[in-house]
Amino acid sequence: DRRPAHLPVALMLGSYKTLANTLQAVSIFKRKMTDVQWNPVDLGEKGIWFRVFTGGFKAQRDAFEYKAKHGLAESLIVTMPWTVAVGPVDSLKAIRALTEKLEEHRFGSVAVRRENDRFAVNMGIFVTRKGAEVLAGDVNRLNVGDVSVVLR
């Protein structure tokens, strides 16, 4: 079976009120690790905040070990099984163009390998499918390709 394993556990590295602070934090965290993502979250009366996170782990124990190894004492271990995927994407050039377009519109993303050596670009992590569907609707309006809500 070549289907990717589901990796619902992540580390939330921080939550920021402004995009500028978010991008600054992402830059700092990328010095420690490569897989750093962020996504906007509407917190109602508190407004839009940006969550920064890393990893896709099968279990909380794996996340705890990663947290300790990388000195991420302030991070929170979270189970957020849903993400938004755009793809498939066929080339590195297409991945770069897509991630740049998404970032221009305030969406963080990461390329992931899918079945048959193809790639997709994932955005955000969510506790509920409904949360991911809101982001998918926003991304779909950008006409960037096939957008779907999938398990991480």
mmCIF file of C-alpha atoms in Angstrom:
data_model
loop_
_atom_site.group_PDB
_atom_site.id
_atom_site.type_symbol
_atom_site.label_atom_id
_atom_site.label_comp_id
_atom_site.label_asym_id
_atom_site.label_seq_id
_atom_site.Cartn_x
_atom_site.Cartn_y
_atom_site.Cartn_z
ATOM 1 C CA ASP A 1 0.000 0.000 0.000
ATOM 2 C CA ARG A 2 1.651 3.268 -1.146
ATOM 3 C CA ARG A 3 -0.831 5.585 0.570
ATOM 4 C CA PRO A 4 0.868 8.100 2.870
ATOM 5 C CA ALA A 5 0.531 7.553 6.616
ATOM 6 C CA HIS A 6 -1.658 9.998 8.478
ATOM 7 C CA LEU A 7 0.345 12.297 10.731
ATOM 8 C CA PRO A 8 -2.221 14.212 12.800
ATOM 9 C CA VAL A 9 0.004 15.442 15.656
ATOM 10 C CA ALA A 10 1.990 18.689 15.385
ATOM 11 C CA LEU A 11 3.789 21.246 17.506
ATOM 12 C CA MET A 12 2.219 24.689 17.692
ATOM 13 C CA LEU A 13 5.198 27.015 17.936
ATOM 14 C CA GLY A 14 3.278 30.231 18.493
ATOM 15 C CA SER A 15 0.298 32.397 17.661
ATOM 16 C CA TYR A 16 0.715 35.954 16.370
ATOM 17 C CA LYS A 17 -1.617 38.886 15.802
ATOM 18 C CA THR A 18 0.176 40.347 12.764
ATOM 19 C CA LEU A 19 1.478 38.845 9.560
ATOM 20 C CA ALA A 20 4.785 40.688 10.037
ATOM 21 C CA ASN A 21 5.341 39.068 13.454
ATOM 22 C CA THR A 22 4.297 35.715 12.010
ATOM 23 C CA LEU A 23 6.790 35.888 9.153
ATOM 24 C CA GLN A 24 9.537 36.992 11.557
ATOM 25 C CA ALA A 25 8.798 33.990 13.804
ATOM 26 C CA VAL A 26 8.726 31.637 10.795
ATOM 27 C CA SER A 27 12.158 32.921 9.750
ATOM 28 C CA ILE A 28 13.559 32.275 13.234
ATOM 29 C CA PHE A 29 12.046 28.789 13.503
ATOM 30 C CA LYS A 30 13.285 27.820 10.027
ATOM 31 C CA ARG A 31 16.824 28.173 11.362
ATOM 32 C CA LYS A 32 16.075 25.257 13.739
ATOM 33 C CA MET A 33 13.957 23.095 11.427
ATOM 34 C CA THR A 34 12.802 22.977 7.821
ATOM 35 C CA ASP A 35 9.106 22.160 8.117
ATOM 36 C CA VAL A 36 7.590 25.373 9.453
ATOM 37 C CA GLN A 37 4.065 26.330 8.392
ATOM 38 C CA TRP A 38 1.538 28.974 9.335
ATOM 39 C CA ASN A 39 -2.084 29.738 8.704
ATOM 40 C CA PRO A 40 -4.613 32.414 9.570
ATOM 41 C CA VAL A 41 -7.358 31.541 12.071
ATOM 42 C CA ASP A 42 -10.453 33.648 12.665
ATOM 43 C CA LEU A 43 -10.924 33.907 16.438
ATOM 44 C CA GLY A 44 -14.156 35.881 16.243
ATOM 45 C CA GLU A 45 -14.046 38.998 18.410
ATOM 46 C CA LYS A 46 -10.272 38.624 18.840
ATOM 47 C CA GLY A 47 -9.841 38.911 15.054
ATOM 48 C CA ILE A 48 -7.517 37.032 12.728
ATOM 49 C CA TRP A 49 -4.463 35.471 14.318
ATOM 50 C CA PHE A 50 -1.712 33.447 12.667
ATOM 51 C CA ARG A 51 -0.655 30.064 14.040
ATOM 52 C CA VAL A 52 2.863 28.785 13.417
ATOM 53 C CA PHE A 53 3.520 25.067 13.649
ATOM 54 C CA THR A 54 5.824 22.256 12.630
ATOM 55 C CA GLY A 55 5.748 18.546 12.065
ATOM 56 C CA GLY A 56 3.499 15.745 11.211
ATOM 57 C CA PHE A 57 3.809 13.052 13.846
ATOM 58 C CA LYS A 58 1.939 9.778 14.251
ATOM 59 C CA ALA A 59 1.827 10.041 18.031
ATOM 60 C CA GLN A 60 2.262 12.554 20.836
ATOM 61 C CA ARG A 61 5.356 10.670 22.016
ATOM 62 C CA ASP A 62 7.055 11.377 18.659
ATOM 63 C CA ALA A 63 6.172 15.070 18.953
ATOM 64 C CA PHE A 64 7.486 15.169 22.529
ATOM 65 C CA GLU A 65 10.825 13.682 21.439
ATOM 66 C CA TYR A 66 11.119 16.187 18.569
ATOM 67 C CA LYS A 67 10.209 19.049 20.918
ATOM 68 C CA ALA A 68 12.961 18.037 23.364
ATOM 69 C CA LYS A 69 15.575 17.454 20.645
ATOM 70 C CA HIS A 70 15.006 20.885 19.061
ATOM 71 C CA GLY A 71 14.692 22.912 22.274
ATOM 72 C CA LEU A 72 11.050 23.855 21.721
ATOM 73 C CA ALA A 73 9.998 23.964 25.376
ATOM 74 C CA GLU A 74 7.318 26.633 24.785
ATOM 75 C CA SER A 75 5.610 24.730 21.955
ATOM 76 C CA LEU A 76 2.309 22.921 22.428
ATOM 77 C CA ILE A 77 1.639 19.379 21.245
ATOM 78 C CA VAL A 78 -1.631 19.448 19.306
ATOM 79 C CA THR A 79 -3.738 16.946 17.401
ATOM 80 C CA MET A 80 -4.993 18.634 14.252
ATOM 81 C CA PRO A 81 -5.746 16.013 11.612
ATOM 82 C CA TRP A 82 -7.054 18.213 8.765
ATOM 83 C CA THR A 83 -5.217 20.258 6.133
ATOM 84 C CA VAL A 84 -5.911 21.911 2.796
ATOM 85 C CA ALA A 85 -4.124 20.475 -0.243
ATOM 86 C CA VAL A 86 -3.581 21.970 -3.686
ATOM 87 C CA GLY A 87 -2.455 19.569 -6.344
ATOM 88 C CA PRO A 88 -1.136 17.437 -7.681
ATOM 89 C CA VAL A 89 1.813 19.637 -8.637
ATOM 90 C CA ASP A 90 4.188 18.233 -11.243
ATOM 91 C CA SER A 91 7.442 20.212 -10.976
ATOM 92 C CA LEU A 92 9.615 22.130 -8.548
ATOM 93 C CA LYS A 93 9.089 25.251 -10.660
ATOM 94 C CA ALA A 94 5.309 24.871 -10.308
ATOM 95 C CA ILE A 95 5.658 24.300 -6.552
ATOM 96 C CA ARG A 96 7.727 27.482 -6.170
ATOM 97 C CA ALA A 97 5.256 29.524 -8.215
ATOM 98 C CA LEU A 98 2.311 28.174 -6.241
ATOM 99 C CA THR A 99 3.872 28.744 -2.811
ATOM 100 C CA GLU A 100 4.871 32.302 -3.792
ATOM 101 C CA LYS A 101 1.328 33.073 -4.964
ATOM 102 C CA LEU A 102 -0.125 31.659 -1.766
ATOM 103 C CA GLU A 103 2.256 33.688 0.402
ATOM 104 C CA GLU A 104 1.337 36.871 -1.513
ATOM 105 C CA HIS A 105 -2.228 36.208 -0.351
ATOM 106 C CA ARG A 106 -1.200 35.543 3.263
ATOM 107 C CA PHE A 107 -1.209 31.741 3.131
ATOM 108 C CA GLY A 108 1.742 29.703 4.386
ATOM 109 C CA SER A 109 2.332 26.362 2.679
ATOM 110 C CA VAL A 110 4.636 23.380 2.380
ATOM 111 C CA ALA A 111 5.218 20.891 -0.445
ATOM 112 C CA VAL A 112 4.543 17.240 0.426
ATOM 113 C CA ARG A 113 5.137 14.029 -1.491
ATOM 114 C CA ARG A 114 1.980 12.138 -2.443
ATOM 115 C CA GLU A 115 1.362 8.824 -4.174
ATOM 116 C CA ASN A 116 3.165 7.985 -7.437
ATOM 117 C CA ASP A 117 6.014 10.425 -6.694
ATOM 118 C CA ARG A 118 3.770 13.436 -7.225
ATOM 119 C CA PHE A 119 3.558 16.437 -4.949
ATOM 120 C CA ALA A 120 0.868 18.594 -3.407
ATOM 121 C CA VAL A 121 1.103 21.838 -1.506
ATOM 122 C CA ASN A 122 -0.487 21.726 1.946
ATOM 123 C CA MET A 123 -1.718 24.713 3.931
ATOM 124 C CA GLY A 124 -2.661 24.908 7.557
ATOM 125 C CA ILE A 125 -3.613 22.380 10.163
ATOM 126 C CA PHE A 126 -7.034 22.196 11.748
ATOM 127 C CA VAL A 127 -8.843 20.385 14.527
ATOM 128 C CA THR A 128 -12.043 20.174 12.486
ATOM 129 C CA ARG A 129 -12.789 19.563 8.841
ATOM 130 C CA LYS A 130 -14.997 22.666 8.917
ATOM 131 C CA GLY A 131 -12.022 24.886 9.820
ATOM 132 C CA ALA A 132 -10.063 23.499 6.885
ATOM 133 C CA GLU A 133 -13.060 23.987 4.579
ATOM 134 C CA VAL A 134 -13.089 27.719 5.351
ATOM 135 C CA LEU A 135 -9.443 28.023 4.278
ATOM 136 C CA ALA A 136 -10.090 25.805 1.235
ATOM 137 C CA GLY A 137 -12.855 28.171 0.111
ATOM 138 C CA ASP A 138 -10.522 31.149 0.409
ATOM 139 C CA VAL A 139 -7.742 29.376 -1.488
ATOM 140 C CA ASN A 140 -10.125 28.099 -4.165
ATOM 141 C CA ARG A 141 -10.975 31.712 -5.082
ATOM 142 C CA LEU A 142 -7.333 32.179 -6.137
ATOM 143 C CA ASN A 143 -7.728 29.674 -9.031
ATOM 144 C CA VAL A 144 -4.529 27.829 -8.125
ATOM 145 C CA GLY A 145 -5.617 24.306 -9.107
ATOM 146 C CA ASP A 146 -7.478 21.484 -7.431
ATOM 147 C CA VAL A 147 -8.133 22.391 -3.789
ATOM 148 C CA SER A 148 -9.276 19.767 -1.308
ATOM 149 C CA VAL A 149 -9.547 19.114 2.425
ATOM 150 C CA VAL A 150 -7.572 16.024 3.413
ATOM 151 C CA LEU A 151 -6.325 14.156 6.458
ATOM 152 C CA ARG A 152 -2.719 14.929 7.318
#
